[in-house]
Amino acid sequence: MSVPSNHHEKDKSDLNKFGYAQELLRSMGGFSNFAISFSIISILTGAVSLYGHGLTYGGSGMMGFGWPIVALFVMFVAAVMAELASAIPTAGALYHWAAILKNKRWGWYTAWINLIGQIGIVAGIDYSVALFADPLIASVFGYESSNTTVLICFTIILLTHGILNHIGIRIVSRLNDFSAWYHIAVVAVLVVSLAFFTKGHLNPVTYLFKVGETFSDKPYMFAFLIGLLQAQWTFTGFDASAHTIEETVNPRVRAPWGIFTSVAYSFVIGFIMLAFVTLSIKDAGAAAGSDNAFIYVISQALGGTFGSVILWLVTAAMWFCGLASITSFSRMMYAFSRDKGMPLSHQWAQISKKYRTPAKAIWLAIILSFLLAFIDYIIKLVNPDATYTTIAFLTAVSVVGLYVAYGIPIYLKLRAKAEGRFQKKHLGPWNLGKYSTFISVVALLWIIFICIVMVIPPNQMAGYAVAGMLILLIIMDLAYYKKHFPGPQAALNTSMDEILRREKELETTSSSKS
């Protein structure tokens, strides 16, 4: 479907008033924008790859109570981020919001913390794909799956995502559209299979809400909090709709809806899937003690061959999730480099003349994500008795990094609003009206709470990793960027009032030309 030229002109004008030219190809519709966030959230990645983590710490009650609790509060976070995306529709997203609402240094730190989270989420997603794909491939070719073969599989998966993202946004956009429908279809197949073909019988519905059972050495309430990582990591990456906002038509409406609805649909569809998987458990203790609890449960419930087919379908959905995450990560780095916020920024801000994609930023995203998993691999070789799992480490890093980055502009918006610098007239067409402040406060409190929970033992390695990266950021800031980072064009001598003034000027110019 062709897009009316007046839409493109309006979108271009909206971007120009923030100081940027339209460089990326603007071809994504509303569904495509929703699809990229829905694909990165990917209930068939987060909820599935960390199913054993949730079951081990919170038992079956983690699925009945943990998932809805996390999803409800994340919807508050998504709503506030959607409101900010509508007000400030640039690919820099989080750090542009922070820079405009406060200053360039707040923006710089937000960008780098977001980058830390993006590295973790890409590595975590593609490592999850490898954890599922490698044992399935091993069963076909007759080799033994190990940490080394998983790492090799992980590397190959990353390369496929890099190549496809390099080739073009149209291909990736179509694959993301397909991915959204594919996720829904696979969940439907999984639910129907478990509902009608489970060996024996399903557990009663009350089993889904059973509390007090944990397969860890922690007291149940403490263990339950640790187990929330399963749901919390699933609900990450929905800022992708904001990072691709410069490639979306009518972005001030479509991108906010993409952010919010991707979380809402994932909440409902994910809960239905987890309910049937949990109700099909034959032996929760054995599942929690297995190498991969989800594979164990499906194999026990559906048998070898049928179960393997389902697992291949789930693995493919995870692959689509990783593809979308590279798209989001590379756009964030492109936007940050465009503002000279990274070493060698001129390289990462380059756009491929042939494909109209930030090609070098895409491959930098691949390299950084590989290095995080590779460093963990080396640590495990040196210390094979380490008690934490690689997937828990990678996912906890991504949750803390991303949610701190989500929280900074939310906090700054509350401050700017209290000081009168952010008012009703500054809101975009998608806004929360009189409930904005209340929803923002709840969202911020949840972010503070969950970031603390995600770095307590046994996830302390994630806390150490994030702390180490933050120390490095402070050194980088004081050594160079404090004096040499110009700040994003969106925030240079710019307030929300100045942006409104520019908008009126552009509208006047456009009217006089017509």
Short mmCIF file of C-alpha atoms in Angstrom, two decimals:
data_model
loop_
_atom_site.label_atom_id
_atom_site.label_comp_id
_atom_site.label_asym_id
_atom_site.label_seq_id
_atom_site.Cartn_x
_atom_site.Cartn_y
_atom_site.Cartn_z
CA MET A 1 0.00 0.00 0.00
CA SER A 2 1.39 3.39 -0.98
CA VAL A 3 1.62 6.10 1.64
CA PRO A 4 0.19 9.57 0.85
CA SER A 5 2.98 12.07 0.25
CA ASN A 6 1.45 14.50 2.75
CA HIS A 7 2.13 11.93 5.50
CA HIS A 8 5.80 11.80 4.54
CA GLU A 9 6.05 15.59 4.46
CA LYS A 10 4.44 15.93 7.89
CA ASP A 11 6.70 13.23 9.37
CA LYS A 12 9.76 14.83 7.76
CA SER A 13 8.74 18.21 9.16
CA ASP A 14 8.29 16.75 12.66
CA LEU A 15 11.82 15.34 12.48
CA ASN A 16 13.33 18.55 11.03
CA LYS A 17 12.19 20.63 13.99
CA PHE A 18 14.40 18.46 16.22
CA GLY A 19 17.38 19.30 14.01
CA TYR A 20 17.61 16.10 11.92
CA ALA A 21 17.30 15.33 8.23
CA GLN A 22 15.27 12.35 7.03
CA GLU A 23 18.07 9.84 6.23
CA LEU A 24 16.50 6.47 7.04
CA LEU A 25 13.90 5.00 4.71
CA ARG A 26 10.45 5.79 6.17
CA SER A 27 8.39 2.79 5.09
CA MET A 28 7.10 1.09 8.25
CA GLY A 29 3.38 1.07 8.89
CA GLY A 30 1.62 0.82 12.24
CA PHE A 31 1.57 -2.97 12.30
CA SER A 32 5.27 -3.17 11.40
CA ASN A 33 6.13 -0.79 14.24
CA PHE A 34 4.08 -2.90 16.66
CA ALA A 35 5.56 -6.10 15.26
CA ILE A 36 9.17 -5.19 15.98
CA SER A 37 8.46 -4.61 19.70
CA PHE A 38 6.16 -7.63 19.90
CA SER A 39 8.87 -9.75 18.27
CA ILE A 40 11.56 -8.52 20.68
CA ILE A 41 9.35 -9.08 23.72
CA SER A 42 8.74 -12.53 22.22
CA ILE A 43 6.83 -14.60 24.75
CA LEU A 44 8.35 -17.61 22.98
CA THR A 45 11.82 -16.42 23.99
CA GLY A 46 11.79 -14.85 27.45
CA ALA A 47 9.01 -16.88 29.03
CA VAL A 48 10.33 -20.08 27.46
CA SER A 49 14.11 -19.77 27.85
CA LEU A 50 13.76 -18.76 31.52
CA TYR A 51 10.87 -21.12 32.25
CA GLY A 52 13.19 -23.28 34.34
CA HIS A 53 14.38 -20.24 36.28
CA GLY A 54 10.84 -19.25 37.18
CA LEU A 55 9.81 -22.81 38.02
CA THR A 56 12.90 -23.44 40.15
CA TYR A 57 12.42 -20.39 42.32
CA GLY A 58 8.67 -19.81 42.38
CA GLY A 59 7.17 -23.16 41.41
CA SER A 60 3.97 -23.25 39.38
CA GLY A 61 2.68 -20.16 41.21
CA MET A 62 5.32 -18.10 39.42
CA MET A 63 3.32 -18.53 36.20
CA GLY A 64 -0.06 -17.83 37.81
CA PHE A 65 0.96 -14.83 39.90
CA GLY A 66 4.46 -13.71 38.85
CA TRP A 67 3.65 -13.18 35.18
CA PRO A 68 0.50 -11.03 35.71
CA ILE A 69 2.15 -8.96 38.47
CA VAL A 70 5.15 -8.09 36.31
CA ALA A 71 3.05 -7.52 33.18
CA LEU A 72 0.69 -5.15 34.99
CA PHE A 73 3.49 -2.89 36.22
CA VAL A 74 5.34 -3.03 32.90
CA MET A 75 2.18 -1.71 31.23
CA PHE A 76 2.56 1.40 33.43
CA VAL A 77 6.16 1.77 32.20
CA ALA A 78 5.13 1.24 28.57
CA ALA A 79 2.35 3.81 28.84
CA VAL A 80 4.72 6.55 30.05
CA MET A 81 7.29 5.68 27.37
CA ALA A 82 4.56 5.79 24.72
CA GLU A 83 3.61 9.27 25.88
CA LEU A 84 7.23 10.45 25.60
CA ALA A 85 7.63 8.87 22.15
CA SER A 86 4.60 10.81 20.92
CA ALA A 87 6.02 14.07 22.28
CA ILE A 88 9.62 13.56 21.02
CA PRO A 89 9.56 11.31 17.90
CA THR A 90 13.28 10.73 17.16
CA ALA A 91 15.29 7.50 16.79
CA GLY A 92 17.43 8.52 19.76
CA ALA A 93 14.34 7.88 21.89
CA LEU A 94 15.31 7.45 25.55
CA TYR A 95 18.44 9.57 25.52
CA HIS A 96 16.89 12.32 23.39
CA TRP A 97 14.02 12.44 25.86
CA ALA A 98 16.47 12.74 28.77
CA ALA A 99 18.60 15.38 27.02
CA ILE A 100 15.63 17.58 26.15
CA LEU A 101 13.98 17.17 29.55
CA LYS A 102 17.20 18.00 31.43
CA ASN A 103 20.55 18.34 29.65
CA LYS A 104 23.04 16.62 27.38
CA ARG A 105 24.93 14.80 30.18
CA TRP A 106 21.75 13.14 31.40
CA GLY A 107 21.18 12.16 27.80
CA TRP A 108 24.70 10.81 27.40
CA TYR A 109 24.45 8.57 30.46
CA THR A 110 20.98 7.39 29.44
CA ALA A 111 22.32 6.42 26.01
CA TRP A 112 25.23 4.44 27.37
CA ILE A 113 23.15 2.66 30.02
CA ASN A 114 20.62 1.80 27.33
CA LEU A 115 23.48 0.52 25.18
CA ILE A 116 24.58 -1.78 28.03
CA GLY A 117 21.05 -3.16 28.23
CA GLN A 118 20.87 -3.56 24.45
CA ILE A 119 24.08 -5.60 24.43
CA GLY A 120 22.60 -7.83 27.14
CA ILE A 121 19.26 -8.30 25.42
CA VAL A 122 20.74 -9.21 22.02
CA ALA A 123 23.23 -11.60 23.61
CA GLY A 124 20.53 -13.07 25.85
CA ILE A 125 18.04 -13.60 23.03
CA ASP A 126 20.47 -15.19 20.59
CA TYR A 127 22.03 -17.29 23.34
CA SER A 128 18.52 -18.52 24.14
CA VAL A 129 18.09 -19.52 20.50
CA ALA A 130 21.38 -21.41 20.67
CA LEU A 131 20.40 -23.17 23.92
CA PHE A 132 17.33 -24.57 22.15
CA ALA A 133 18.75 -25.06 18.66
CA ASP A 134 22.03 -26.73 19.58
CA PRO A 135 20.54 -29.74 21.45
CA LEU A 136 17.99 -30.20 18.65
CA ILE A 137 20.73 -30.10 16.00
CA ALA A 138 22.90 -32.39 18.14
CA SER A 139 20.14 -35.01 18.25
CA VAL A 140 20.03 -34.96 14.42
CA PHE A 141 23.78 -35.09 13.76
CA GLY A 142 24.75 -37.21 16.76
CA TYR A 143 27.17 -34.95 18.60
CA GLU A 144 27.04 -33.94 22.28
CA SER A 145 25.83 -30.44 23.02
CA SER A 146 28.26 -28.46 25.20
CA ASN A 147 29.08 -24.87 26.12
CA THR A 148 31.44 -24.73 23.14
CA THR A 149 28.92 -25.99 20.59
CA VAL A 150 26.30 -23.63 22.01
CA LEU A 151 28.73 -20.72 21.56
CA ILE A 152 29.41 -21.75 17.95
CA CYS A 153 25.67 -21.98 17.29
CA PHE A 154 25.21 -18.58 18.95
CA THR A 155 27.84 -17.05 16.66
CA ILE A 156 26.19 -18.42 13.51
CA ILE A 157 22.79 -17.10 14.63
CA LEU A 158 24.27 -13.63 15.24
CA LEU A 159 25.80 -13.63 11.75
CA THR A 160 22.48 -14.46 10.08
CA HIS A 161 20.83 -11.56 11.92
CA GLY A 162 23.63 -9.19 10.94
CA ILE A 163 23.44 -10.10 7.25
CA LEU A 164 19.66 -9.70 7.02
CA ASN A 165 19.65 -6.38 8.88
CA HIS A 166 22.44 -5.12 6.63
CA ILE A 167 20.54 -5.98 3.45
CA GLY A 168 17.59 -3.75 4.24
CA ILE A 169 14.76 -2.53 6.41
CA ARG A 170 12.12 -3.72 3.92
CA ILE A 171 13.19 -7.35 4.27
CA VAL A 172 13.47 -7.11 8.05
CA SER A 173 10.16 -5.26 8.26
CA ARG A 174 8.39 -8.00 6.32
CA LEU A 175 10.03 -10.68 8.47
CA ASN A 176 8.97 -8.83 11.63
CA ASP A 177 5.40 -8.62 10.33
CA PHE A 178 5.52 -12.36 9.68
CA SER A 179 7.13 -12.91 13.07
CA ALA A 180 4.20 -11.32 14.92
CA TRP A 181 1.69 -13.63 13.23
CA TYR A 182 4.08 -16.56 13.55
CA HIS A 183 4.38 -16.06 17.32
CA ILE A 184 0.60 -16.06 17.67
CA ALA A 185 0.25 -19.15 15.44
CA VAL A 186 2.92 -21.14 17.33
CA VAL A 187 1.35 -20.25 20.68
CA ALA A 188 -2.02 -21.43 19.31
CA VAL A 189 -0.49 -24.72 18.10
CA LEU A 190 1.26 -25.21 21.45
CA VAL A 191 -1.85 -24.47 23.50
CA VAL A 192 -4.13 -26.70 21.39
CA SER A 193 -1.56 -29.52 21.45
CA LEU A 194 -1.22 -29.37 25.23
CA ALA A 195 -4.98 -29.01 25.74
CA PHE A 196 -5.95 -32.03 23.64
CA PHE A 197 -2.90 -34.25 23.20
CA THR A 198 -1.11 -34.15 26.56
CA LYS A 199 -0.24 -37.63 27.77
CA GLY A 200 -2.29 -38.48 30.82
CA HIS A 201 -4.23 -35.40 31.90
CA LEU A 202 -3.75 -31.74 32.69
CA ASN A 203 -3.36 -30.58 36.27
CA PRO A 204 -6.34 -28.74 37.82
CA VAL A 205 -6.37 -24.97 37.28
CA THR A 206 -5.62 -24.42 40.97
CA TYR A 207 -2.13 -25.85 40.33
CA LEU A 208 -1.30 -22.72 38.34
CA PHE A 209 -1.77 -20.62 41.48
CA LYS A 210 0.00 -22.92 43.92
CA VAL A 211 2.32 -20.93 46.19
CA GLY A 212 4.87 -22.02 48.76
CA GLU A 213 6.73 -24.51 46.54
CA THR A 214 10.31 -23.76 45.54
CA PHE A 215 13.11 -25.99 44.29
CA SER A 216 15.81 -23.65 45.51
CA ASP A 217 17.49 -23.28 48.90
CA LYS A 218 15.87 -19.88 49.47
CA PRO A 219 12.78 -19.04 51.56
CA TYR A 220 9.76 -18.97 49.27
CA MET A 221 9.02 -15.23 49.25
CA PHE A 222 12.67 -14.41 48.56
CA ALA A 223 12.84 -17.13 45.92
CA PHE A 224 9.65 -15.83 44.31
CA LEU A 225 11.25 -12.40 43.87
CA ILE A 226 14.32 -13.96 42.21
CA GLY A 227 12.04 -15.92 39.90
CA LEU A 228 10.44 -12.70 38.60
CA LEU A 229 13.42 -12.44 36.23
CA GLN A 230 11.55 -14.83 33.92
CA ALA A 231 8.68 -12.42 33.29
CA GLN A 232 10.66 -9.21 33.68
CA TRP A 233 13.20 -10.16 31.02
CA THR A 234 10.41 -11.14 28.66
CA PHE A 235 8.97 -7.63 28.90
CA THR A 236 12.07 -5.83 27.64
CA GLY A 237 12.90 -4.28 24.30
CA PHE A 238 9.54 -2.64 23.61
CA ASP A 239 11.42 0.65 23.17
CA ALA A 240 12.20 -0.73 19.69
CA SER A 241 9.05 1.00 18.45
CA ALA A 242 10.64 4.30 19.49
CA HIS A 243 14.06 3.47 18.02
CA THR A 244 12.47 2.80 14.62
CA ILE A 245 10.26 5.89 14.85
CA GLU A 246 12.14 7.68 12.03
CA GLU A 247 11.28 4.76 9.75
CA THR A 248 7.57 4.76 10.70
CA VAL A 249 4.79 6.64 8.91
CA ASN A 250 2.65 8.83 11.23
CA PRO A 251 5.05 7.97 14.09
CA ARG A 252 3.58 10.20 16.82
CA VAL A 253 0.52 7.95 16.93
CA ARG A 254 1.68 4.61 15.56
CA ALA A 255 4.89 4.25 17.57
CA PRO A 256 3.20 4.91 20.96
CA TRP A 257 0.53 2.35 20.14
CA GLY A 258 3.30 -0.03 19.07
CA ILE A 259 4.99 0.35 22.47
CA PHE A 260 1.84 -0.08 24.55
CA THR A 261 -0.02 -2.76 22.58
CA SER A 262 3.08 -4.95 22.20
CA VAL A 263 3.20 -5.24 26.01
CA ALA A 264 -0.57 -5.70 26.37
CA TYR A 265 -0.87 -8.46 23.76
CA SER A 266 2.23 -10.22 25.11
CA PHE A 267 0.69 -10.14 28.59
CA VAL A 268 -2.50 -11.92 27.53
CA ILE A 269 -1.11 -14.36 24.95
CA GLY A 270 1.88 -15.20 27.17
CA PHE A 271 -0.31 -15.95 30.16
CA ILE A 272 -2.47 -18.36 28.16
CA MET A 273 0.64 -20.17 26.89
CA LEU A 274 2.29 -20.41 30.31
CA ALA A 275 -0.94 -21.64 31.86
CA PHE A 276 -1.19 -24.65 29.55
CA VAL A 277 2.52 -25.47 29.74
CA THR A 278 2.37 -25.40 33.54
CA LEU A 279 -0.84 -27.41 33.73
CA SER A 280 0.83 -30.13 31.63
CA ILE A 281 3.73 -30.63 34.08
CA LYS A 282 4.08 -34.24 35.24
CA ASP A 283 6.89 -33.78 37.76
CA ALA A 284 7.80 -30.21 38.68
CA GLY A 285 10.88 -31.26 40.65
CA ALA A 286 12.30 -33.25 37.74
CA ALA A 287 11.55 -30.42 35.32
CA ALA A 288 13.27 -27.86 37.55
CA GLY A 289 16.29 -30.13 37.89
CA SER A 290 16.64 -30.79 34.15
CA ASP A 291 19.03 -28.98 31.80
CA ASN A 292 16.11 -27.23 30.09
CA ALA A 293 12.80 -27.25 31.97
CA PHE A 294 10.67 -26.18 29.00
CA ILE A 295 12.08 -28.88 26.71
CA TYR A 296 11.60 -31.43 29.51
CA VAL A 297 7.94 -30.47 30.11
CA ILE A 298 7.03 -30.47 26.40
CA SER A 299 8.81 -33.77 25.77
CA GLN A 300 7.05 -35.42 28.73
CA ALA A 301 3.66 -34.01 27.73
CA LEU A 302 3.73 -34.55 23.96
CA GLY A 303 6.31 -37.28 23.41
CA GLY A 304 9.56 -37.35 21.47
CA THR A 305 8.70 -36.66 17.82
CA PHE A 306 5.69 -34.40 18.32
CA GLY A 307 7.48 -32.57 21.11
CA SER A 308 10.54 -32.01 18.89
CA VAL A 309 8.40 -30.47 16.14
CA ILE A 310 6.90 -28.03 18.65
CA LEU A 311 10.36 -27.17 19.98
CA TRP A 312 11.66 -26.45 16.47
CA LEU A 313 8.71 -24.08 15.94
CA VAL A 314 9.51 -22.31 19.22
CA THR A 315 13.21 -22.04 18.29
CA ALA A 316 12.31 -20.37 14.98
CA ALA A 317 10.21 -17.81 16.89
CA MET A 318 13.25 -17.05 19.08
CA TRP A 319 15.33 -16.50 15.92
CA PHE A 320 12.83 -13.88 14.71
CA CYS A 321 13.09 -12.19 18.12
CA GLY A 322 16.87 -11.88 17.77
CA LEU A 323 16.51 -10.44 14.27
CA ALA A 324 14.27 -7.64 15.56
CA SER A 325 16.55 -6.92 18.52
CA ILE A 326 19.51 -6.22 16.22
CA THR A 327 17.33 -3.77 14.28
CA SER A 328 16.49 -1.85 17.45
CA PHE A 329 20.04 -1.93 18.86
CA SER A 330 21.65 -0.71 15.63
CA ARG A 331 19.19 2.20 15.31
CA MET A 332 19.94 3.29 18.84
CA MET A 333 23.70 3.27 18.14
CA TYR A 334 23.18 5.04 14.81
CA ALA A 335 21.23 7.83 16.50
CA PHE A 336 23.78 8.15 19.33
CA SER A 337 26.72 8.19 16.90
CA ARG A 338 24.93 10.78 14.76
CA ASP A 339 25.18 12.98 17.86
CA LYS A 340 28.90 12.11 18.33
CA GLY A 341 28.33 10.24 21.59
CA MET A 342 30.49 7.17 20.86
CA PRO A 343 34.15 6.60 20.01
CA LEU A 344 34.57 6.67 16.19
CA SER A 345 31.04 8.06 15.91
CA HIS A 346 31.51 9.01 12.26
CA GLN A 347 31.84 5.32 11.42
CA TRP A 348 28.73 4.08 13.23
CA ALA A 349 26.59 6.96 11.93
CA GLN A 350 27.20 6.06 8.29
CA ILE A 351 24.24 4.93 6.21
CA SER A 352 24.74 2.33 3.48
CA LYS A 353 24.08 4.12 0.17
CA LYS A 354 22.81 0.91 -1.38
CA TYR A 355 20.58 -0.42 1.40
CA ARG A 356 19.74 2.77 3.38
CA THR A 357 20.59 0.99 6.65
CA PRO A 358 23.16 1.85 9.37
CA ALA A 359 25.37 -1.05 8.23
CA LYS A 360 28.42 -0.40 10.43
CA ALA A 361 26.26 0.10 13.52
CA ILE A 362 24.60 -3.25 12.76
CA TRP A 363 27.93 -5.09 12.75
CA LEU A 364 29.13 -3.28 15.86
CA ALA A 365 25.97 -4.52 17.62
CA ILE A 366 26.83 -8.06 16.51
CA ILE A 367 30.42 -7.81 17.78
CA LEU A 368 29.52 -6.32 21.18
CA SER A 369 26.82 -8.91 21.80
CA PHE A 370 29.20 -11.73 20.90
CA LEU A 371 31.89 -10.35 23.23
CA LEU A 372 29.56 -10.29 26.25
CA ALA A 373 28.70 -13.98 25.79
CA PHE A 374 32.31 -14.87 24.92
CA ILE A 375 33.67 -13.23 28.08
CA ASP A 376 31.16 -15.24 30.12
CA TYR A 377 32.31 -18.38 28.24
CA ILE A 378 35.95 -17.69 29.24
CA ILE A 379 34.94 -17.08 32.86
CA LYS A 380 33.16 -20.45 32.88
CA LEU A 381 36.29 -22.16 31.47
CA VAL A 382 38.44 -20.63 34.20
CA ASN A 383 35.85 -21.26 36.93
CA PRO A 384 33.75 -24.29 35.91
CA ASP A 385 32.16 -24.44 39.39
CA ALA A 386 30.40 -21.08 38.97
CA THR A 387 26.84 -21.41 40.27
CA TYR A 388 25.14 -18.82 38.05
CA THR A 389 23.91 -19.71 34.57
CA THR A 390 24.98 -17.84 31.45
CA ILE A 391 21.41 -17.09 30.43
CA ALA A 392 20.54 -15.68 33.87
CA PHE A 393 23.64 -13.47 33.74
CA LEU A 394 22.92 -12.12 30.25
CA THR A 395 19.24 -11.52 30.91
CA ALA A 396 19.79 -9.82 34.27
CA VAL A 397 22.30 -7.43 32.66
CA SER A 398 19.76 -6.54 29.98
CA VAL A 399 16.91 -6.01 32.48
CA VAL A 400 18.92 -3.69 34.71
CA GLY A 401 20.51 -1.77 31.85
CA LEU A 402 17.29 -1.29 29.92
CA TYR A 403 15.04 -0.48 32.86
CA VAL A 404 17.45 2.06 34.35
CA ALA A 405 17.51 3.68 30.89
CA TYR A 406 13.69 3.56 30.83
CA GLY A 407 13.50 5.10 34.28
CA ILE A 408 15.76 8.12 33.72
CA PRO A 409 13.52 10.01 31.24
CA ILE A 410 10.44 9.08 33.29
CA TYR A 411 12.06 10.63 36.36
CA LEU A 412 13.19 13.68 34.39
CA LYS A 413 9.71 14.15 32.95
CA LEU A 414 8.26 14.22 36.49
CA ARG A 415 10.88 16.81 37.51
CA ALA A 416 10.32 18.93 34.40
CA LYS A 417 6.58 18.79 34.97
CA ALA A 418 6.94 19.86 38.61
CA GLU A 419 9.16 22.77 37.52
CA GLY A 420 6.76 23.82 34.76
CA ARG A 421 9.18 22.96 31.92
CA PHE A 422 6.99 20.13 30.59
CA GLN A 423 3.34 21.07 30.22
CA LYS A 424 0.19 19.85 28.54
CA LYS A 425 1.01 21.81 25.38
CA HIS A 426 4.23 19.79 24.99
CA LEU A 427 2.43 16.44 24.80
CA GLY A 428 1.96 14.61 21.53
CA PRO A 429 -1.38 13.29 20.23
CA TRP A 430 -0.91 10.07 22.26
CA ASN A 431 -0.92 11.03 25.94
CA LEU A 432 -2.18 9.93 29.36
CA GLY A 433 -4.03 13.13 30.20
CA LYS A 434 -4.72 13.75 33.88
CA TYR A 435 -3.40 10.29 34.84
CA SER A 436 0.08 10.97 33.50
CA THR A 437 1.74 11.85 36.81
CA PHE A 438 0.21 8.96 38.76
CA ILE A 439 1.14 6.41 36.08
CA SER A 440 4.67 7.85 35.86
CA VAL A 441 5.21 7.56 39.63
CA VAL A 442 4.02 3.95 39.72
CA ALA A 443 6.23 3.10 36.74
CA LEU A 444 9.29 4.67 38.37
CA LEU A 445 8.74 2.89 41.69
CA TRP A 446 8.47 -0.45 39.89
CA ILE A 447 11.70 0.18 37.97
CA ILE A 448 13.58 0.94 41.21
CA PHE A 449 12.18 -2.18 42.86
CA ILE A 450 12.86 -4.56 40.00
CA CYS A 451 16.41 -3.33 39.36
CA ILE A 452 17.29 -4.09 42.99
CA VAL A 453 15.69 -7.54 42.79
CA MET A 454 17.56 -8.41 39.57
CA VAL A 455 21.05 -8.03 41.09
CA ILE A 456 20.63 -9.81 44.42
CA PRO A 457 22.17 -13.32 44.74
CA PRO A 458 22.23 -15.51 42.73
CA ASN A 459 22.25 -12.77 40.08
CA GLN A 460 25.01 -10.75 41.74
CA MET A 461 27.31 -11.27 38.72
CA ALA A 462 24.92 -9.13 36.69
CA GLY A 463 25.19 -6.44 39.36
CA TYR A 464 28.99 -6.59 39.23
CA ALA A 465 28.95 -6.39 35.43
CA VAL A 466 26.61 -3.38 35.36
CA ALA A 467 28.58 -1.66 38.16
CA GLY A 468 31.84 -2.21 36.26
CA MET A 469 30.35 -0.74 33.10
CA LEU A 470 29.02 2.29 35.01
CA ILE A 471 32.48 2.95 36.47
CA LEU A 472 33.89 2.82 32.94
CA LEU A 473 31.23 5.31 31.82
CA ILE A 474 32.18 7.76 34.57
CA ILE A 475 35.85 7.52 33.53
CA MET A 476 34.93 8.09 29.86
CA ASP A 477 32.74 11.05 30.80
CA LEU A 478 35.32 12.79 32.96
CA ALA A 479 38.21 12.04 30.61
CA TYR A 480 36.61 13.24 27.39
CA TYR A 481 32.86 13.50 26.92
CA LYS A 482 32.15 16.06 29.65
CA LYS A 483 33.94 18.69 27.56
CA HIS A 484 33.67 17.28 24.05
CA PHE A 485 30.20 15.76 23.71
CA PRO A 486 28.10 18.38 21.88
CA GLY A 487 24.83 16.72 22.81
CA PRO A 488 22.07 15.62 20.47
CA GLN A 489 20.85 18.12 17.90
CA ALA A 490 17.44 17.58 19.48
CA ALA A 491 18.66 19.19 22.70
CA LEU A 492 21.22 21.79 21.61
CA ASN A 493 19.93 25.08 23.01
CA THR A 494 16.51 23.50 22.77
CA SER A 495 13.60 23.34 25.16
CA MET A 496 10.16 21.93 24.58
CA ASP A 497 8.96 25.52 24.06
CA GLU A 498 11.64 26.09 21.42
CA ILE A 499 10.53 22.94 19.60
CA LEU A 500 6.95 24.19 19.60
CA ARG A 501 8.16 27.51 18.18
CA ARG A 502 10.01 25.71 15.38
CA GLU A 503 6.90 23.68 14.65
CA LYS A 504 4.83 26.84 14.20
CA GLU A 505 7.52 28.33 11.93
CA LEU A 506 7.59 25.20 9.76
CA GLU A 507 3.79 25.18 9.56
CA THR A 508 3.79 28.87 8.53
CA THR A 509 6.46 28.24 5.88
CA SER A 510 4.57 25.24 4.55
CA SER A 511 1.32 27.25 4.36
CA SER A 512 2.98 30.13 2.51
CA LYS A 513 4.50 27.75 -0.06
CA SER A 514 1.15 26.11 -0.71
#
